[in-house]
Amino acid sequence: MTTAVVKVKDKRGDFVVARALLDSYSTVNLVTKNFAKLLNLPALSCSVNIGAVDGLCTVSNKYIQTHVHSNYNNFKHQVQLLIVPKIADTVPNDTFPRHLFDIPKGIKLADPQFHLPNSVDLLLSSGTTLSVLAVGQIKLQRDKSEIILQKTILGWVVAGGAIDQISSSTASCNIVKLDKLIERFWLIEDFDHEPVKSRDEVACEEYYVAHTKRDPSGR
């Protein structure tokens, strides 16, 4: 799993450092409840069910809008973040043996502590993740482990691990799947606009208004 350290603007316009998980399968951006409180941004109402591959499901009733900024350049990306109690356990699950790999000294890592288990504040969707990718990739292999360094606007991200993971006692899969429920998220993005009505719906409403009366008793 790839992580990046980014800057997020809070209510006062100040930057708050966040650790983000780049998820090429997720269809929405997420933020933990604790980090959302730290930003203190206005929370807007919504109702989105978020499912995961392990069968667990959570519902997000609030979301915030802000910008994610790179630590290395002027890049910024506007995001809507669904608020959830927790995004994932520590990432990675265990300390990765970074010392076994000769990472080039000139590489600016998006998350300099990618190898240490730590919490995640944000999850960036596939759209956001793809928007930060750049040309450049390095593969490093040592014994039974391999890592891939991918260049992004946020810095170089690192992915990989043990080549043979079948014998491992633990594994993780953090794909966020919304299936048909993602349609509900797109609806809340444009909450200021009335839904488009068909001709039949318009005609029905006009007929009802023109031909329906209510007497004093309410009938």
PDB file of C-alpha atoms in Angstrom:
ATOM      1  CA  MET A   1       0.000   0.000   0.000  1.00  0.00           C
ATOM      2  CA  THR A   2       1.299   3.413  -0.946  1.00  0.00           C
ATOM      3  CA  THR A   3       1.251   6.307   1.486  1.00  0.00           C
ATOM      4  CA  ALA A   4       2.088   9.983   1.158  1.00  0.00           C
ATOM      5  CA  VAL A   5       2.435  12.860   3.591  1.00  0.00           C
ATOM      6  CA  VAL A   6       0.402  15.849   2.394  1.00  0.00           C
ATOM      7  CA  LYS A   7      -0.793  19.217   3.648  1.00  0.00           C
ATOM      8  CA  VAL A   8      -4.481  19.977   4.152  1.00  0.00           C
ATOM      9  CA  LYS A   9      -5.996  23.402   4.753  1.00  0.00           C
ATOM     10  CA  ASP A  10      -8.056  23.849   7.891  1.00  0.00           C
ATOM     11  CA  LYS A  11     -10.828  26.343   8.673  1.00  0.00           C
ATOM     12  CA  ARG A  12      -8.353  29.156   9.352  1.00  0.00           C
ATOM     13  CA  GLY A  13      -6.465  28.552   6.110  1.00  0.00           C
ATOM     14  CA  ASP A  14      -3.478  27.007   7.878  1.00  0.00           C
ATOM     15  CA  PHE A  15      -1.836  23.782   6.743  1.00  0.00           C
ATOM     16  CA  VAL A  16      -2.217  20.594   8.758  1.00  0.00           C
ATOM     17  CA  VAL A  17       0.042  17.637   7.939  1.00  0.00           C
ATOM     18  CA  ALA A  18      -1.766  14.390   7.122  1.00  0.00           C
ATOM     19  CA  ARG A  19      -0.756  10.862   6.178  1.00  0.00           C
ATOM     20  CA  ALA A  20      -2.739   9.705   3.174  1.00  0.00           C
ATOM     21  CA  LEU A  21      -3.307   6.262   1.714  1.00  0.00           C
ATOM     22  CA  LEU A  22      -3.400   6.222  -2.093  1.00  0.00           C
ATOM     23  CA  ASP A  23      -6.073   3.735  -3.151  1.00  0.00           C
ATOM     24  CA  SER A  24      -6.330   3.077  -6.893  1.00  0.00           C
ATOM     25  CA  TYR A  25      -9.618   1.174  -6.379  1.00  0.00           C
ATOM     26  CA  SER A  26     -11.571   3.529  -4.153  1.00  0.00           C
ATOM     27  CA  THR A  27     -14.265   5.678  -5.735  1.00  0.00           C
ATOM     28  CA  VAL A  28     -14.392   8.249  -2.933  1.00  0.00           C
ATOM     29  CA  ASN A  29     -12.033  10.200  -0.709  1.00  0.00           C
ATOM     30  CA  LEU A  30     -12.208   9.513   3.023  1.00  0.00           C
ATOM     31  CA  VAL A  31     -11.079  11.278   6.199  1.00  0.00           C
ATOM     32  CA  THR A  32     -11.085  10.011   9.762  1.00  0.00           C
ATOM     33  CA  LYS A  33     -13.407  11.643  12.251  1.00  0.00           C
ATOM     34  CA  ASN A  34     -10.496  12.719  14.460  1.00  0.00           C
ATOM     35  CA  PHE A  35      -8.655  14.447  11.623  1.00  0.00           C
ATOM     36  CA  ALA A  36     -11.856  16.137  10.445  1.00  0.00           C
ATOM     37  CA  LYS A  37     -12.252  17.601  13.937  1.00  0.00           C
ATOM     38  CA  LEU A  38      -8.697  18.880  13.732  1.00  0.00           C
ATOM     39  CA  LEU A  39      -9.470  20.696  10.472  1.00  0.00           C
ATOM     40  CA  ASN A  40     -12.650  22.166  12.000  1.00  0.00           C
ATOM     41  CA  LEU A  41     -14.197  22.683   8.555  1.00  0.00           C
ATOM     42  CA  PRO A  42     -17.984  22.956   8.048  1.00  0.00           C
ATOM     43  CA  ALA A  43     -19.434  19.455   7.715  1.00  0.00           C
ATOM     44  CA  LEU A  44     -22.189  18.926   5.142  1.00  0.00           C
ATOM     45  CA  SER A  45     -24.875  16.273   5.450  1.00  0.00           C
ATOM     46  CA  CYS A  46     -24.998  13.131   3.333  1.00  0.00           C
ATOM     47  CA  SER A  47     -25.825   9.445   3.656  1.00  0.00           C
ATOM     48  CA  VAL A  48     -23.407   7.081   1.941  1.00  0.00           C
ATOM     49  CA  ASN A  49     -22.894   3.400   2.726  1.00  0.00           C
ATOM     50  CA  ILE A  50     -19.265   2.391   2.379  1.00  0.00           C
ATOM     51  CA  GLY A  51     -18.548  -1.299   1.962  1.00  0.00           C
ATOM     52  CA  ALA A  52     -15.246  -3.157   2.049  1.00  0.00           C
ATOM     53  CA  VAL A  53     -14.051  -6.513   0.740  1.00  0.00           C
ATOM     54  CA  ASP A  54     -14.138  -8.047   4.215  1.00  0.00           C
ATOM     55  CA  GLY A  55     -17.890  -7.605   4.318  1.00  0.00           C
ATOM     56  CA  LEU A  56     -17.835  -4.823   6.892  1.00  0.00           C
ATOM     57  CA  CYS A  57     -19.862  -1.721   6.184  1.00  0.00           C
ATOM     58  CA  THR A  58     -20.003   1.777   7.602  1.00  0.00           C
ATOM     59  CA  VAL A  59     -22.189   4.768   6.856  1.00  0.00           C
ATOM     60  CA  SER A  60     -20.881   8.284   6.375  1.00  0.00           C
ATOM     61  CA  ASN A  61     -23.363  11.014   7.311  1.00  0.00           C
ATOM     62  CA  LYS A  62     -21.053  13.988   6.870  1.00  0.00           C
ATOM     63  CA  TYR A  63     -18.422  15.208   4.439  1.00  0.00           C
ATOM     64  CA  ILE A  64     -16.074  18.189   4.179  1.00  0.00           C
ATOM     65  CA  GLN A  65     -14.507  20.059   1.287  1.00  0.00           C
ATOM     66  CA  THR A  66     -10.892  21.255   1.214  1.00  0.00           C
ATOM     67  CA  HIS A  67      -7.639  21.136  -0.765  1.00  0.00           C
ATOM     68  CA  VAL A  68      -4.799  18.625  -0.556  1.00  0.00           C
ATOM     69  CA  HIS A  69      -1.365  20.177  -1.164  1.00  0.00           C
ATOM     70  CA  SER A  70       1.990  18.642  -2.046  1.00  0.00           C
ATOM     71  CA  ASN A  71       4.967  19.170   0.266  1.00  0.00           C
ATOM     72  CA  TYR A  72       7.361  19.590  -2.661  1.00  0.00           C
ATOM     73  CA  ASN A  73       5.653  21.949  -5.117  1.00  0.00           C
ATOM     74  CA  ASN A  74       2.605  24.148  -5.717  1.00  0.00           C
ATOM     75  CA  PHE A  75       0.294  21.265  -6.612  1.00  0.00           C
ATOM     76  CA  LYS A  76      -3.099  21.295  -4.938  1.00  0.00           C
ATOM     77  CA  HIS A  77      -6.226  19.238  -5.532  1.00  0.00           C
ATOM     78  CA  GLN A  78      -9.738  20.027  -4.338  1.00  0.00           C
ATOM     79  CA  VAL A  79     -11.386  17.078  -2.624  1.00  0.00           C
ATOM     80  CA  GLN A  80     -14.611  16.131  -0.931  1.00  0.00           C
ATOM     81  CA  LEU A  81     -13.872  13.878   2.013  1.00  0.00           C
ATOM     82  CA  LEU A  82     -16.440  11.512   3.484  1.00  0.00           C
ATOM     83  CA  ILE A  83     -16.038  11.361   7.271  1.00  0.00           C
ATOM     84  CA  VAL A  84     -15.631   7.855   8.713  1.00  0.00           C
ATOM     85  CA  PRO A  85     -14.627   6.598  12.193  1.00  0.00           C
ATOM     86  CA  LYS A  86     -11.482   4.843  10.918  1.00  0.00           C
ATOM     87  CA  ILE A  87      -9.914   4.171   7.538  1.00  0.00           C
ATOM     88  CA  ALA A  88      -7.498   1.335   8.301  1.00  0.00           C
ATOM     89  CA  ASP A  89      -5.319  -0.159  10.968  1.00  0.00           C
ATOM     90  CA  THR A  90      -1.653   0.835  10.978  1.00  0.00           C
ATOM     91  CA  VAL A  91      -0.053   0.938   7.538  1.00  0.00           C
ATOM     92  CA  PRO A  92       2.013  -1.109   6.954  1.00  0.00           C
ATOM     93  CA  ASN A  93       0.968  -3.910   9.304  1.00  0.00           C
ATOM     94  CA  ASP A  94       4.569  -4.567  10.352  1.00  0.00           C
ATOM     95  CA  THR A  95       7.869  -2.714  10.076  1.00  0.00           C
ATOM     96  CA  PHE A  96       9.294  -3.175   6.585  1.00  0.00           C
ATOM     97  CA  PRO A  97      13.077  -3.849   6.284  1.00  0.00           C
ATOM     98  CA  ARG A  98      13.892  -0.628   4.451  1.00  0.00           C
ATOM     99  CA  HIS A  99      17.589  -0.985   5.247  1.00  0.00           C
ATOM    100  CA  LEU A 100      17.838  -3.945   2.860  1.00  0.00           C
ATOM    101  CA  PHE A 101      17.178  -1.721  -0.149  1.00  0.00           C
ATOM    102  CA  ASP A 102      19.491   0.855  -1.633  1.00  0.00           C
ATOM    103  CA  ILE A 103      17.032   3.689  -2.221  1.00  0.00           C
ATOM    104  CA  PRO A 104      18.751   6.429  -4.276  1.00  0.00           C
ATOM    105  CA  LYS A 105      19.731   9.383  -2.092  1.00  0.00           C
ATOM    106  CA  GLY A 106      18.263  11.938  -4.492  1.00  0.00           C
ATOM    107  CA  ILE A 107      14.790  10.451  -4.207  1.00  0.00           C
ATOM    108  CA  LYS A 108      12.262  12.656  -2.394  1.00  0.00           C
ATOM    109  CA  LEU A 109       9.906  10.195  -0.755  1.00  0.00           C
ATOM    110  CA  ALA A 110       6.250  11.150  -0.431  1.00  0.00           C
ATOM    111  CA  ASP A 111       6.292   9.386   2.951  1.00  0.00           C
ATOM    112  CA  PRO A 112       9.819   9.209   4.387  1.00  0.00           C
ATOM    113  CA  GLN A 113       8.564   6.783   7.065  1.00  0.00           C
ATOM    114  CA  PHE A 114       6.656   4.516   4.689  1.00  0.00           C
ATOM    115  CA  HIS A 115       8.286   1.464   6.313  1.00  0.00           C
ATOM    116  CA  LEU A 116       6.998   2.167   9.829  1.00  0.00           C
ATOM    117  CA  PRO A 117       3.492   1.146  10.999  1.00  0.00           C
ATOM    118  CA  ASN A 118       1.465   4.289  11.524  1.00  0.00           C
ATOM    119  CA  SER A 119      -2.105   5.541  11.389  1.00  0.00           C
ATOM    120  CA  VAL A 120      -3.781   6.960   8.278  1.00  0.00           C
ATOM    121  CA  ASP A 121      -5.711  10.252   8.228  1.00  0.00           C
ATOM    122  CA  LEU A 122      -6.947  10.286   4.638  1.00  0.00           C
ATOM    123  CA  LEU A 123      -7.742   7.859   1.842  1.00  0.00           C
ATOM    124  CA  LEU A 124      -7.447   9.330  -1.641  1.00  0.00           C
ATOM    125  CA  SER A 125      -9.611   7.833  -4.366  1.00  0.00           C
ATOM    126  CA  SER A 126      -8.525   6.395  -7.686  1.00  0.00           C
ATOM    127  CA  GLY A 127      -9.273   9.676  -9.458  1.00  0.00           C
ATOM    128  CA  THR A 128      -7.143  11.666  -7.045  1.00  0.00           C
ATOM    129  CA  THR A 129      -4.407   9.026  -7.099  1.00  0.00           C
ATOM    130  CA  LEU A 130      -4.206   8.960 -10.893  1.00  0.00           C
ATOM    131  CA  SER A 131      -4.070  12.762 -11.022  1.00  0.00           C
ATOM    132  CA  VAL A 132      -0.789  12.824  -9.072  1.00  0.00           C
ATOM    133  CA  LEU A 133       1.073  10.115 -11.030  1.00  0.00           C
ATOM    134  CA  ALA A 134       4.148  11.143 -13.022  1.00  0.00           C
ATOM    135  CA  VAL A 135       6.567   9.408 -15.380  1.00  0.00           C
ATOM    136  CA  GLY A 136       9.248   7.517 -13.457  1.00  0.00           C
ATOM    137  CA  GLN A 137       9.551   4.133 -11.803  1.00  0.00           C
ATOM    138  CA  ILE A 138      12.317   2.229 -10.027  1.00  0.00           C
ATOM    139  CA  LYS A 139      12.265  -1.451  -9.043  1.00  0.00           C
ATOM    140  CA  LEU A 140      14.477  -2.696  -6.229  1.00  0.00           C
ATOM    141  CA  GLN A 141      14.779  -6.350  -5.220  1.00  0.00           C
ATOM    142  CA  ARG A 142      16.536  -8.066  -2.338  1.00  0.00           C
ATOM    143  CA  ASP A 143      16.243 -11.747  -1.392  1.00  0.00           C
ATOM    144  CA  LYS A 144      12.509 -12.506  -1.371  1.00  0.00           C
ATOM    145  CA  SER A 145      11.313  -8.914  -1.261  1.00  0.00           C
ATOM    146  CA  GLU A 146      10.725  -6.319  -3.944  1.00  0.00           C
ATOM    147  CA  ILE A 147       9.648  -2.690  -3.809  1.00  0.00           C
ATOM    148  CA  ILE A 148       8.574  -0.350  -6.564  1.00  0.00           C
ATOM    149  CA  LEU A 149       9.214   3.370  -6.347  1.00  0.00           C
ATOM    150  CA  GLN A 150       6.684   5.347  -8.388  1.00  0.00           C
ATOM    151  CA  LYS A 151       7.139   9.040  -9.076  1.00  0.00           C
ATOM    152  CA  THR A 152       4.195  11.298  -8.228  1.00  0.00           C
ATOM    153  CA  ILE A 153       3.620  15.015  -7.775  1.00  0.00           C
ATOM    154  CA  LEU A 154       3.501  14.322  -4.031  1.00  0.00           C
ATOM    155  CA  GLY A 155       6.967  12.723  -4.129  1.00  0.00           C
ATOM    156  CA  TRP A 156       8.082   9.129  -4.761  1.00  0.00           C
ATOM    157  CA  VAL A 157       5.686   6.570  -3.289  1.00  0.00           C
ATOM    158  CA  VAL A 158       6.732   3.048  -2.352  1.00  0.00           C
ATOM    159  CA  ALA A 159       4.787  -0.172  -2.876  1.00  0.00           C
ATOM    160  CA  GLY A 160       5.673  -3.827  -2.591  1.00  0.00           C
ATOM    161  CA  GLY A 161       6.808  -6.333  -0.016  1.00  0.00           C
ATOM    162  CA  ALA A 162       7.508 -10.028   0.181  1.00  0.00           C
ATOM    163  CA  ILE A 163       7.352 -11.719  -3.234  1.00  0.00           C
ATOM    164  CA  ASP A 164       5.997 -14.952  -1.736  1.00  0.00           C
ATOM    165  CA  GLN A 165       3.224 -13.926   0.659  1.00  0.00           C
ATOM    166  CA  ILE A 166       1.269 -17.194   0.607  1.00  0.00           C
ATOM    167  CA  SER A 167       3.266 -18.553   3.521  1.00  0.00           C
ATOM    168  CA  SER A 168       2.734 -15.405   5.561  1.00  0.00           C
ATOM    169  CA  SER A 169       0.331 -15.642   8.506  1.00  0.00           C
ATOM    170  CA  THR A 170      -1.268 -12.271   7.775  1.00  0.00           C
ATOM    171  CA  ALA A 171      -2.270 -10.332   4.686  1.00  0.00           C
ATOM    172  CA  SER A 172      -4.361  -7.272   3.986  1.00  0.00           C
ATOM    173  CA  CYS A 173      -6.633  -6.002   1.248  1.00  0.00           C
ATOM    174  CA  ASN A 174      -7.860  -2.453   1.670  1.00  0.00           C
ATOM    175  CA  ILE A 175      -9.907  -1.958  -1.487  1.00  0.00           C
ATOM    176  CA  VAL A 176     -12.940   0.185  -0.822  1.00  0.00           C
ATOM    177  CA  LYS A 177     -15.946  -0.966  -2.852  1.00  0.00           C
ATOM    178  CA  LEU A 178     -19.149   1.050  -3.151  1.00  0.00           C
ATOM    179  CA  ASP A 179     -20.808  -0.794  -6.066  1.00  0.00           C
ATOM    180  CA  LYS A 180     -24.153   0.821  -6.920  1.00  0.00           C
ATOM    181  CA  LEU A 181     -24.087   2.979  -3.772  1.00  0.00           C
ATOM    182  CA  ILE A 182     -21.548   5.338  -5.347  1.00  0.00           C
ATOM    183  CA  GLU A 183     -24.429   6.795  -7.361  1.00  0.00           C
ATOM    184  CA  ARG A 184     -25.724   8.279  -4.132  1.00  0.00           C
ATOM    185  CA  PHE A 185     -22.406  10.059  -3.576  1.00  0.00           C
ATOM    186  CA  TRP A 186     -22.548  11.758  -6.979  1.00  0.00           C
ATOM    187  CA  LEU A 187     -26.015  13.002  -6.088  1.00  0.00           C
ATOM    188  CA  ILE A 188     -24.793  14.773  -2.940  1.00  0.00           C
ATOM    189  CA  GLU A 189     -22.013  16.518  -4.902  1.00  0.00           C
ATOM    190  CA  ASP A 190     -24.631  18.614  -6.692  1.00  0.00           C
ATOM    191  CA  PHE A 191     -27.057  19.081  -3.837  1.00  0.00           C
ATOM    192  CA  ASP A 192     -27.938  22.701  -4.797  1.00  0.00           C
ATOM    193  CA  HIS A 193     -29.653  21.677  -8.020  1.00  0.00           C
ATOM    194  CA  GLU A 194     -33.202  20.340  -8.411  1.00  0.00           C
ATOM    195  CA  PRO A 195     -33.475  16.892 -10.018  1.00  0.00           C
ATOM    196  CA  VAL A 196     -34.461  16.896 -13.685  1.00  0.00           C
ATOM    197  CA  LYS A 197     -38.134  15.988 -14.189  1.00  0.00           C
ATOM    198  CA  SER A 198     -39.645  14.204 -17.161  1.00  0.00           C
ATOM    199  CA  ARG A 199     -42.455  15.707 -19.274  1.00  0.00           C
ATOM    200  CA  ASP A 200     -44.947  13.299 -17.720  1.00  0.00           C
ATOM    201  CA  GLU A 201     -43.943  14.344 -14.199  1.00  0.00           C
ATOM    202  CA  VAL A 202     -44.270  18.038 -15.057  1.00  0.00           C
ATOM    203  CA  ALA A 203     -47.678  17.515 -16.719  1.00  0.00           C
ATOM    204  CA  CYS A 204     -48.910  15.479 -13.745  1.00  0.00           C
ATOM    205  CA  GLU A 205     -47.928  18.176 -11.266  1.00  0.00           C
ATOM    206  CA  GLU A 206     -49.535  20.933 -13.368  1.00  0.00           C
ATOM    207  CA  TYR A 207     -52.782  18.949 -13.662  1.00  0.00           C
ATOM    208  CA  TYR A 208     -52.852  18.317  -9.905  1.00  0.00           C
ATOM    209  CA  VAL A 209     -52.372  22.014  -9.095  1.00  0.00           C
ATOM    210  CA  ALA A 210     -55.036  23.107 -11.617  1.00  0.00           C
ATOM    211  CA  HIS A 211     -57.751  20.582 -10.743  1.00  0.00           C
ATOM    212  CA  THR A 212     -57.330  19.788  -7.054  1.00  0.00           C
ATOM    213  CA  LYS A 213     -58.985  21.764  -4.220  1.00  0.00           C
ATOM    214  CA  ARG A 214     -59.115  21.203  -0.465  1.00  0.00           C
ATOM    215  CA  ASP A 215     -62.226  22.054   1.598  1.00  0.00           C
ATOM    216  CA  PRO A 216     -62.104  23.562   5.136  1.00  0.00           C
ATOM    217  CA  SER A 217     -62.200  20.094   6.693  1.00  0.00           C
ATOM    218  CA  GLY A 218     -59.006  19.141   4.885  1.00  0.00           C
ATOM    219  CA  ARG A 219     -60.652  16.729   2.408  1.00  0.00           C
TER     220      ARG A 219
END
